[in-house]
Amino acid sequence: MDKLRVGVWKFASCDGCQLSLLDCEDELLAIADSVHIAHFLEATSRIEGGPYDIGFVEGSVTTEHDAQRIQDIRAETKVLVTIGACATTGGIQALRNYADHGEWMREVYAHPEYIQALDTSSPIADHVKVDLEVHGCPVNKNQLIELITATIAARKPNIPNMAQCVECKRAGTTCVMVSKGIPCLGPVTRAGCGNLCPSMGRGCYGCFGPLKGGNTEALMAEFAALGVAEADSQHLFRGFTAAAPEFERAGGLK
Amino acid sequence: MERAAALDDPRPVLSALIEAGYRVIAPVEQDGAIRYLPAVDPDSLPKGRIDSQTPGSYRLEDGDPERWFDYVVSPESWKAWLYPARRKMWTSTRSEDGLSFERPEAEWTPTAFFGVRPCDLAAIEKQDAILKDGAFADPDYAHRRENALIVVIQCARSAETCFCASMNTGPRAQAGFDIALTELGAEADHRFLVEAGSEAGARVLEGLTEDATEADKDAAHAATNAAAASQIRVMPENVAAGLKARLTAPEWDDVAKRCLNCANCTMACPTCFCSDVQDTSDLTGDLTDRWRVWDSCFNPDFSYIHGGAVRTSSMSRYRQWMTHKLSSWHDQFGASGCVGCGRCIAWCPVGIDIVAEAETLMAQPED
Ligand code: SF4
Ligand code: SF4
Ligand code: SF4
Ligand code: SF4
């Protein structure tokens, strides 16, 4: 089999997800050996053109230029995979979708007139067809490796479609909500991070995004019973995946 | 209770187990909960602590400082040890000579479970019937189980969430243990009734105990009877047939509105055994591992068959869980799938109470 040609692209993002890819230290050499990296600016300045077998896209669309660029990448890529909260939901920068973008720019930049940006931050799937989404802020490197090894073996990758709570129970983490009364988004957040926050004794803040069909209403009723004020409860949902439709509603943004 | 004896401190039993070469798993306080973890020091038992367990809440508090075992069940059951959440089933290697398969090493030394509560013993027996003696036995489970010695603590205190008395699983275990301890009295009378339930248990106890008096035996029964009498939750008696006759009651939708579908109840339940199998492969594609991992009927893909999932609504998933535990388990395995440990009540983040839901449903007209 010819080596898979892989491209990695960055849009509006912090680079953390690409770093997760580079963080696959033990596996990195073997990955580099088993695939052909044709475009990955964070790792190499050598740029080759398409077509690409797999394309990983990090970041959200926040400029006209990027809105066009993602079309070009899609046209040259067989399997397009979005990685991380920004690419899959619009990221933390999507909070501007609910504010006066012009006013924020004037507050932050000395010369806002030099900045050409859209007044929204949107996920890649709003612009082109996405074949697979890998969630998280940042993504979990084991999920990236799973994706690559599954593609090589031509099998369906194991990307869990269940609540973060399942990770707690499998790991033997004592539930922070039940044992400490800490509000936790785990019951409505998809699993996959490796149980990071609850295993450190804090509530999940939803960086893997909403589990499809999650019952945010019942969870917010429980937060209220724990004594969390409604505004604070809404704030919990206004994080890295605030613009995902389920959290947008729960967060009172829509 | 032929071989009843008495002891004034439980630690010598733990020490004797360690000396006899067992790896001992015992109650240990960690992260705000009493969990079952490897214990190398008999003094690590959480003496004087009790657990307040209510729907959706668990807190540790100080109890009588002289008493050893007034807390009840831990967040995780013993299934975390006998049937771990993630376990490799086999490894396959592809080479020029073809495919070869290998089972992993057993990784299990003779282990003593110290502090098994009667409800949990009943749960282990239910899992034995399926995973050890059933038609689809799990060889790894069977191996662990056959090399596990069980020390039961009979319950002299029940938590608010306990309802073993109405499930006939506790608070006193009659058989099935190797050793059983009942904590008696207080202060000067503070001692333990010790029962040996097997040869292995009797060997561990050799030389440790004095003969129990009739008064000790009476006190032991009084202690567990008092725990039973204190239980405020009672499962409706005819629930197995009753739920079946009410599968379309609108109350199922009501509980579904409150349920998060988070799967905590099933993962915490000591009898739930559902698992998924997953393959992982390496970058060469030549090495593949097959894993068994805990799954749950609340997970969206659990009922996925060709073309989609069968149980798409939250209602259908809650109904599956509850009717399986309390009703169709009888048809499948000849008994209830619930032992009344109360874990699903305490560890449900929104405090959904299987007993209260059963009572509500049973009060509805039949379909
Ligand atoms: S800590 Fe959070 S994620 Fe874990 S079981 Fe509890 S509610 Fe679920
Ligand atoms: S627990 Fe939640 S917020 Fe924390 S890393 Fe995992 S998904 Fe993200
Ligand atoms: S259904 Fe609930 S009370 Fe019954 S055995 Fe399972 S966790 Fe315990
Ligand atoms: S009953 Fe409770 S623990 Fe079980 S899935 Fe529903 S919310 Fe989660």
XYZ file of C-alpha atoms and ligand atoms in Angstrom:
653
model
C 0.000 0.000 0.000
C 1.266 3.502 -0.833
C 1.777 5.656 2.209
C -1.176 7.837 3.141
C -0.566 11.499 2.254
C -1.470 13.598 5.257
C -1.991 17.337 5.588
C -2.471 19.385 8.748
C -3.897 22.907 8.605
C -4.466 25.647 11.122
C -7.339 28.141 11.212
C -8.275 30.427 14.145
C -6.901 28.501 17.107
C -4.160 28.309 19.717
C -2.141 25.476 18.098
C -2.764 23.251 21.105
C -4.356 20.489 19.057
C -1.463 20.389 16.587
C 0.799 20.204 19.612
C -1.187 17.169 20.768
C -0.262 15.598 17.453
C 3.401 16.404 18.046
C 2.958 15.200 21.619
C 2.505 11.634 20.344
C 6.205 11.343 21.232
C 6.514 7.589 21.495
C 4.500 7.010 18.377
C 5.605 10.043 16.355
C 8.525 8.437 14.536
C 6.448 5.418 13.678
C 3.629 7.661 12.467
C 6.030 9.706 10.368
C 7.267 6.415 8.981
C 3.876 4.990 8.162
C 2.352 8.094 6.572
C 3.672 10.798 4.289
C 3.383 14.267 5.820
C 2.701 16.536 2.871
C 1.668 19.677 4.732
C 2.181 20.380 8.438
C 3.641 23.852 9.048
C 3.907 23.388 12.788
C 6.237 20.438 12.212
C 8.020 21.159 8.926
C 8.400 24.071 6.531
C 8.376 21.703 3.544
C 5.086 22.208 1.750
C 3.770 19.871 -0.897
C 0.573 20.293 -2.840
C -2.455 18.010 -2.824
C -4.285 15.805 -3.229
C -4.261 14.548 0.342
C -5.643 11.260 1.663
C -6.336 12.616 5.141
C -6.524 16.237 6.168
C -6.583 17.376 9.781
C -7.999 20.843 10.324
C -7.530 22.777 13.550
C -9.303 26.054 14.267
C -12.447 27.912 13.325
C -13.343 30.170 10.431
C -13.075 33.834 11.436
C -12.009 35.622 8.236
C -13.154 35.832 4.590
C -9.775 34.483 3.575
C -10.169 31.385 5.744
C -13.693 30.831 4.463
C -12.170 30.460 0.985
C -9.116 28.505 2.141
C -11.213 25.742 3.703
C -13.040 25.286 0.366
C -9.695 24.789 -1.391
C -8.486 22.298 1.216
C -11.738 20.335 1.032
C -11.453 20.077 -2.740
C -8.033 18.436 -2.437
C -8.696 16.167 0.554
C -10.279 12.720 0.544
C -11.033 12.395 4.257
C -11.360 15.669 6.129
C -11.047 15.446 9.888
C -11.624 18.439 12.133
C -9.692 18.422 15.394
C -10.515 20.294 18.562
C -13.177 22.522 20.069
C -12.453 25.458 17.705
C -12.786 23.442 14.501
C -15.812 21.477 15.707
C -17.787 24.182 17.556
C -16.173 27.568 16.878
C -14.118 27.546 20.086
C -13.903 30.084 22.892
C -13.610 32.834 20.259
C -17.211 32.086 19.257
C -18.289 34.038 22.349
C -18.021 37.045 20.042
C -20.984 35.686 18.089
C -23.110 36.910 20.984
C -21.472 40.298 21.485
C -20.747 43.447 19.514
C -17.680 42.361 17.565
C -16.781 45.899 16.507
C -16.818 47.128 20.074
C -14.626 44.252 21.282
C -12.082 44.997 18.532
C -11.929 48.654 19.521
C -11.319 47.666 23.138
C -8.564 45.177 22.372
C -6.607 46.633 19.426
C -4.949 50.036 19.111
C -5.662 50.034 15.369
C -8.766 47.965 14.733
C -8.882 49.322 11.195
C -6.023 46.975 10.238
C -8.036 43.933 11.197
C -10.187 42.135 8.696
C -12.288 39.596 10.499
C -15.795 38.236 10.270
C -18.040 39.082 13.184
C -18.547 35.383 13.879
C -16.355 32.384 14.605
C -17.845 29.262 13.039
C -17.008 25.555 12.985
C -15.546 24.039 9.817
C -18.676 21.943 9.283
C -20.662 25.150 8.718
C -18.576 25.659 5.560
C -17.689 22.287 4.059
C -18.540 18.623 4.478
C -16.562 17.124 7.365
C -15.981 13.373 7.440
C -15.050 13.006 11.078
C -14.847 15.280 14.110
C -12.321 14.782 16.899
C -13.346 16.810 19.905
C -11.623 18.381 22.876
C -9.660 21.391 24.016
C -7.150 20.152 23.225
C -7.832 16.855 21.473
C -6.656 13.697 23.190
C -3.560 12.280 21.521
C -4.780 8.718 21.979
C -7.819 9.561 19.879
C -5.549 10.907 17.139
C -3.460 7.745 17.205
C -6.620 5.634 17.218
C -7.799 7.494 14.148
C -4.551 6.882 12.290
C -4.193 3.213 13.274
C -7.849 2.574 12.451
C -7.430 4.145 9.015
C -4.331 2.042 8.343
C -6.199 -1.131 9.371
C -9.341 -0.030 7.477
C -11.539 -0.319 10.563
C -13.939 2.108 12.225
C -12.152 4.166 14.887
C -13.342 3.818 18.484
C -14.420 7.357 19.269
C -16.728 7.084 22.291
C -20.277 8.377 22.004
C -21.196 8.452 25.695
C -21.045 10.766 28.704
C -17.874 11.773 30.542
C -19.432 10.015 33.561
C -18.617 6.682 31.920
C -14.942 7.623 31.988
C -15.224 8.434 35.708
C -16.758 5.106 36.521
C -14.365 3.110 34.355
C -11.419 4.897 35.953
C -12.770 4.521 39.501
C -13.007 8.288 39.975
C -15.363 9.199 42.808
C -18.073 11.473 41.414
C -17.339 15.069 42.454
C -20.946 16.131 42.116
C -22.308 13.396 44.403
C -19.441 13.357 46.921
C -18.572 17.068 47.011
C -21.526 18.931 45.530
C -19.342 20.413 42.751
C -21.365 21.220 39.601
C -20.060 19.112 36.728
C -20.879 19.141 33.003
C -19.771 15.504 32.652
C -23.273 14.032 32.298
C -23.910 16.106 29.153
C -20.350 16.118 27.789
C -19.020 13.466 25.456
C -16.318 11.171 26.780
C -12.831 11.005 25.287
C -10.512 13.302 27.245
C -9.244 10.518 29.476
C -11.192 11.712 32.547
C -8.891 14.696 33.102
C -10.884 17.088 35.292
C -12.925 14.800 37.579
C -9.853 12.650 38.262
C -8.255 15.853 39.596
C -11.250 16.485 41.863
C -12.955 19.187 39.835
C -16.054 19.286 37.650
C -15.877 18.778 33.896
C -16.213 22.077 32.052
C -17.390 20.557 28.822
C -14.370 20.987 26.572
C -15.238 17.867 24.563
C -18.560 19.438 23.700
C -22.125 18.267 24.164
C -23.069 14.618 24.022
C -25.832 14.368 21.459
C -29.194 14.228 23.210
C -27.742 15.243 26.587
C -30.319 16.441 29.111
C -28.944 19.894 29.972
C -32.259 20.978 31.474
C -32.288 18.253 34.116
C -28.639 18.888 34.872
C -29.267 22.605 35.388
C -32.149 21.770 37.710
C -29.658 19.740 39.751
C -27.136 22.618 39.761
C -29.915 24.807 41.167
C -30.578 22.182 43.856
C -26.860 22.301 44.714
C -27.264 26.021 45.305
C -25.730 27.322 42.059
C -27.357 30.565 40.893
C -28.862 30.447 37.403
C -26.389 32.966 35.975
C -23.419 30.939 37.278
C -24.956 27.796 35.921
C -25.251 29.411 32.471
C -21.644 30.569 32.673
C -20.506 26.966 33.057
C -21.807 26.290 29.551
C -20.195 29.411 28.042
C -16.727 27.958 27.684
C -14.664 26.375 24.953
C -17.666 24.844 23.251
C -20.179 27.614 23.998
C -21.475 27.779 20.438
C -22.345 24.093 20.157
C -26.151 24.228 19.814
C -26.958 22.281 23.021
C -24.630 24.396 25.169
C -25.647 27.605 23.402
C -29.201 26.950 24.572
C -28.233 25.883 28.101
C -25.909 28.858 28.425
C -28.772 31.218 27.609
C -26.992 32.482 24.491
C -29.874 31.551 22.245
C -23.754 -20.950 62.817
C -21.815 -23.954 64.084
C -18.368 -22.486 64.156
C -19.151 -19.141 65.723
C -16.376 -17.537 67.677
C -15.602 -14.140 69.134
C -12.857 -11.561 68.761
C -12.437 -8.107 70.263
C -10.590 -6.430 67.383
C -10.953 -7.041 63.619
C -7.325 -6.285 62.771
C -5.903 -9.726 63.594
C -8.103 -11.165 60.840
C -6.584 -8.741 58.337
C -3.083 -9.502 59.594
C -3.703 -13.241 59.390
C -4.835 -12.863 55.783
C -1.729 -10.878 54.904
C 0.470 -13.428 56.675
C -1.247 -16.279 54.862
C -0.070 -14.662 51.618
C -3.305 -13.138 50.398
C -3.356 -9.787 48.676
C -6.003 -7.995 50.748
C -8.496 -5.533 49.289
C -10.248 -3.650 52.084
C -12.135 -0.432 52.831
C -9.813 2.578 52.673
C -10.806 6.251 52.876
C -9.737 8.169 49.774
C -10.978 11.372 48.076
C -14.013 11.753 50.318
C -15.247 8.182 49.959
C -14.572 4.759 51.425
C -13.300 2.632 48.581
C -12.092 -0.955 48.223
C -8.355 -0.733 47.685
C -5.270 -2.845 48.367
C -4.515 -2.678 52.107
C -1.087 -3.510 53.450
C -1.685 -2.083 56.916
C -4.534 -3.291 59.184
C -4.569 0.185 60.749
C -5.742 1.707 57.460
C -9.350 0.633 58.129
C -11.539 3.767 58.367
C -12.489 3.255 62.024
C -15.095 5.643 63.407
C -16.314 6.868 60.020
C -19.842 6.597 58.664
C -21.326 7.421 55.283
C -24.433 9.487 54.829
C -25.950 8.243 51.567
C -29.088 9.867 50.168
C -30.431 10.239 46.592
C -27.653 11.941 44.599
C -25.415 12.525 47.616
C -22.648 10.771 49.558
C -20.746 12.308 52.466
C -18.419 10.839 55.076
C -18.921 11.874 58.683
C -17.565 10.993 62.093
C -19.522 8.272 63.841
C -18.890 6.435 67.109
C -15.065 6.560 67.292
C -14.894 3.044 68.763
C -16.843 1.349 66.001
C -15.155 -0.057 62.918
C -17.802 -0.871 60.368
C -20.750 1.510 60.553
C -20.298 2.777 56.977
C -21.913 0.638 54.272
C -21.203 0.164 50.537
C -18.509 2.028 48.599
C -19.033 3.936 45.329
C -17.542 1.092 43.317
C -18.566 -2.456 43.913
C -16.290 -5.505 43.949
C -16.996 -5.922 40.257
C -14.239 -3.363 39.683
C -11.892 -6.122 40.909
C -13.596 -9.256 39.559
C -14.698 -7.806 36.240
C -12.502 -4.743 35.643
C -13.675 -1.885 33.470
C -11.107 -2.580 30.769
C -9.460 -5.916 30.204
C -7.457 -7.318 27.302
C -9.048 -10.473 25.896
C -6.407 -11.438 23.355
C -3.629 -10.213 21.134
C -3.268 -11.252 17.535
C -0.084 -11.016 15.522
C 0.148 -11.131 11.756
C 3.402 -12.399 10.302
C 4.647 -14.278 7.265
C 3.487 -17.477 8.966
C -0.057 -16.203 9.226
C -2.162 -15.049 12.156
C -1.516 -16.109 15.729
C -3.584 -15.439 18.829
C -2.509 -15.174 22.425
C -4.371 -14.773 25.708
C -2.860 -12.334 28.207
C -1.407 -13.514 31.522
C -3.969 -13.863 34.326
C -2.331 -11.148 36.537
C -4.250 -12.289 39.626
C -2.729 -13.602 42.826
C -4.891 -15.177 45.563
C -6.850 -12.221 46.925
C -8.973 -11.663 50.011
C -11.902 -9.268 49.766
C -12.200 -7.902 53.292
C -15.428 -6.068 54.095
C -17.898 -7.446 51.550
C -21.410 -6.453 52.598
C -24.219 -9.036 52.356
C -25.856 -7.226 49.402
C -22.531 -7.253 47.570
C -22.050 -10.943 48.303
C -25.474 -11.533 46.751
C -24.369 -9.432 43.753
C -21.200 -11.483 43.354
C -23.334 -14.643 43.397
C -25.556 -13.171 40.663
C -22.523 -12.349 38.531
C -21.081 -15.825 39.217
C -24.200 -17.405 37.758
C -23.624 -15.486 34.537
C -19.903 -14.850 34.204
C -18.548 -17.997 35.893
C -21.220 -20.681 35.597
C -23.347 -19.362 32.732
C -23.457 -20.327 29.077
C -21.108 -17.469 28.135
C -18.680 -17.610 31.033
C -15.776 -15.174 31.104
C -12.576 -17.148 31.817
C -10.854 -14.143 33.375
C -13.766 -13.512 35.746
C -13.886 -17.201 36.660
C -10.174 -17.267 37.415
C -10.350 -14.200 39.640
C -13.439 -15.450 41.422
C -11.961 -18.882 42.092
C -8.970 -17.206 43.690
C -10.886 -14.779 45.879
C -11.563 -15.353 49.569
C -14.517 -13.418 50.929
C -14.713 -11.822 54.353
C -18.206 -10.489 54.906
C -19.060 -7.712 57.333
C -22.679 -8.187 58.424
C -24.388 -4.790 58.555
C -25.266 -3.356 61.956
C -26.157 -0.024 60.334
C -27.959 0.684 57.064
C -27.714 3.861 55.012
C -30.843 5.716 53.946
C -30.398 4.260 50.440
C -30.170 0.604 51.549
C -33.107 -1.711 50.837
C -31.509 -5.156 51.032
C -34.109 -6.369 53.540
C -36.872 -6.134 50.937
C -34.666 -7.862 48.344
C -33.805 -10.710 50.767
C -30.080 -10.157 50.359
C -29.195 -8.665 53.755
C -28.345 -7.192 56.164
C -27.211 -10.661 57.308
C -25.553 -13.125 54.911
C -26.348 -16.759 55.735
C -23.785 -18.474 53.523
C -21.457 -17.985 50.595
C -18.649 -16.317 52.571
C -15.387 -17.734 53.857
C -15.464 -15.611 56.993
C -18.147 -13.292 58.375
C -17.839 -10.709 61.132
C -20.649 -8.987 63.024
C -19.731 -5.971 65.129
C -21.447 -6.159 68.523
C -22.220 -3.751 71.322
C -20.144 -0.787 72.439
C -17.349 0.000 74.875
C -16.707 -2.903 77.283
C -19.029 -5.215 75.334
C -17.513 -4.207 72.028
C -16.566 -7.402 70.238
C -17.113 -9.323 67.028
C -18.975 -12.489 66.304
C -16.857 -14.446 63.831
C -18.282 -17.136 61.588
C -16.220 -19.404 59.355
C -18.087 -20.377 56.205
C -15.431 -22.538 54.554
C -12.314 -24.584 55.269
C -10.162 -21.782 53.877
C -11.850 -19.305 56.197
C -11.436 -21.603 59.206
C -7.710 -21.991 58.466
C -7.218 -18.215 58.519
C -9.035 -17.957 61.851
C -7.114 -20.757 63.566
C -5.867 -19.661 66.973
C -7.280 -16.141 66.669
C -10.619 -16.458 68.366
C -12.267 -17.600 71.573
C -15.609 -19.433 71.640
C -18.653 -17.270 71.146
C -21.338 -17.271 73.812
C -25.054 -17.646 73.187
C -25.317 -13.978 74.147
C -22.860 -13.055 71.352
C -24.972 -14.921 68.826
C -28.152 -13.263 70.021
C -26.493 -9.848 69.959
C -25.337 -10.437 66.367
C -28.859 -11.231 65.221
C -30.237 -8.278 67.132
C -27.712 -5.958 65.456
C -28.574 -6.982 61.907
C -32.286 -7.121 62.688
C -32.094 -3.539 63.918
C -30.381 -2.495 60.674
C -33.135 -4.191 58.669
C -35.824 -2.494 60.727
C -34.237 0.916 60.134
C -34.506 0.669 56.327
C -36.956 3.224 54.964
C -36.954 1.976 51.375
C -38.960 -1.114 50.521
C -39.175 -2.481 46.987
C -42.802 -3.310 46.062
C -43.207 -7.070 46.336
C -44.827 -7.838 42.973
C -42.643 -5.452 40.985
C -41.405 -8.107 38.525
C -44.839 -8.832 37.087
C -46.140 -5.369 37.866
C -43.679 -3.447 35.682
C -44.338 -5.744 32.752
C -48.005 -4.868 32.965
C -47.235 -1.127 32.825
C -44.821 -0.701 29.926
C -46.758 2.171 28.389
C -47.485 4.139 31.571
C -46.878 7.896 31.041
C -44.735 7.891 34.205
C -41.863 6.449 32.152
C -41.773 9.757 30.271
C -41.719 11.622 33.537
C -38.600 9.866 34.812
C -36.994 10.193 31.364
C -37.330 13.970 31.652
C -35.232 13.892 34.824
C -32.744 11.221 33.701
C -29.421 12.432 32.267
C -28.686 9.167 30.462
C -25.269 9.431 32.056
C -24.935 5.680 32.801
C -23.689 6.204 36.366
C -26.348 3.885 37.800
C -25.354 0.967 35.594
C -21.637 1.448 36.134
C -22.109 1.648 39.924
C -24.507 -1.305 40.041
C -22.764 -4.448 41.306
C -24.776 -6.783 39.070
C -24.663 -4.881 35.740
C -22.330 -6.798 33.467
C -22.782 -5.299 29.996
C -19.629 -4.706 28.061
C -18.430 -3.812 24.604
C -15.543 -5.322 22.681
C -13.095 -3.009 20.971
C -10.036 -3.600 18.844
C -6.915 -1.510 18.854
C -4.185 -1.958 16.278
C -0.668 -0.632 15.959
C 0.766 1.523 13.187
C 2.036 -1.464 11.216
C -1.410 -3.049 11.312
C 0.244 -6.346 12.300
C -0.527 -6.278 16.004
C -4.110 -6.145 17.232
C -5.475 -6.227 20.769
C -9.076 -7.012 21.611
C -10.439 -5.389 24.753
C -13.558 -5.871 26.825
C -14.788 -2.551 28.278
C -17.781 -1.730 30.482
C -20.736 -0.511 28.474
C -24.219 0.579 29.510
C -27.761 0.406 28.174
C -27.835 4.195 28.689
C -25.096 4.786 26.110
C -26.554 5.954 22.781
C -24.749 3.311 20.698
C -25.449 0.389 23.037
C -28.415 -0.815 20.989
C -26.822 0.028 17.642
C -27.518 -2.612 15.048
C -27.248 -2.358 11.287
C -28.723 0.972 10.312
C -29.155 2.598 13.700
C -29.864 2.298 17.396
C -32.980 0.512 18.634
C -33.483 2.521 21.823
C -33.198 6.109 20.712
C -35.307 7.786 23.384
C -34.237 8.444 26.934
C -37.521 6.852 28.030
C -36.751 3.571 26.292
C -33.294 3.443 27.846
C -34.450 4.123 31.393
C -37.236 1.569 30.950
C -34.733 -0.981 29.668
C -32.508 -0.473 32.725
C -35.271 -0.668 35.272
C -37.258 -3.501 33.752
C -34.097 -5.531 33.234
C -32.979 -5.084 36.843
C -36.360 -5.737 38.428
C -38.338 -7.807 35.968
C -36.812 -9.464 32.902
C -33.743 -10.584 34.919
C -36.158 -13.069 36.526
C -37.018 -14.493 33.090
C -33.386 -14.582 32.045
C -31.631 -15.753 35.207
C -34.381 -16.862 37.593
C -34.046 -14.072 40.172
C -34.062 -10.297 40.531
C -31.109 -8.390 39.095
C -31.197 -5.991 42.032
C -29.734 -6.676 45.471
C -30.868 -3.431 47.108
C -27.407 -1.921 47.653
C -28.697 1.586 46.871
C -25.686 2.612 44.780
C -27.788 3.622 41.795
C -29.732 5.956 44.102
C -26.769 7.618 45.811
C -24.532 7.859 42.723
C -27.196 9.136 40.340
C -26.146 12.785 39.939
C -29.798 13.833 39.920
C -30.885 11.414 42.642
C -33.315 9.244 40.687
C -34.506 6.596 43.122
C -35.263 3.142 41.701
C -37.517 2.296 44.671
C -39.538 5.502 44.428
C -39.868 5.065 40.641
C -41.017 1.465 41.142
C -43.614 2.610 43.681
C -44.864 5.352 41.353
C -45.161 2.949 38.439
C -46.861 0.253 40.502
C -49.524 2.767 41.525
C -50.501 3.254 37.843
C -53.249 1.280 36.123
C -52.104 -1.688 34.042
C -51.664 -1.159 30.273
S -17.722 13.685 38.385
Fe -18.924 14.576 36.737
S -18.375 13.335 34.975
Fe -17.779 12.167 36.778
S -19.536 10.850 37.274
Fe -19.768 12.724 38.449
S -21.080 14.021 37.201
Fe -20.251 12.441 35.858
S -13.226 16.563 32.029
Fe -14.422 17.827 30.638
S -13.430 19.859 30.618
Fe -12.007 18.426 31.599
S -10.672 17.820 29.911
Fe -12.348 16.295 30.053
S -13.955 17.014 28.641
Fe -12.511 18.714 29.007
S -30.245 -1.684 40.796
Fe -29.417 -0.169 42.251
S -29.919 -0.926 44.290
Fe -30.202 -2.624 42.835
S -28.247 -3.732 42.876
Fe -28.123 -2.243 41.200
S -27.184 -0.416 42.107
Fe -27.858 -1.720 43.803
S -30.970 7.161 36.409
Fe -29.512 8.670 37.186
S -27.510 7.661 37.074
Fe -28.932 6.484 35.801
S -28.637 7.320 33.741
Fe -30.364 8.424 34.664
S -29.429 10.247 35.602
Fe -27.762 8.814 35.173
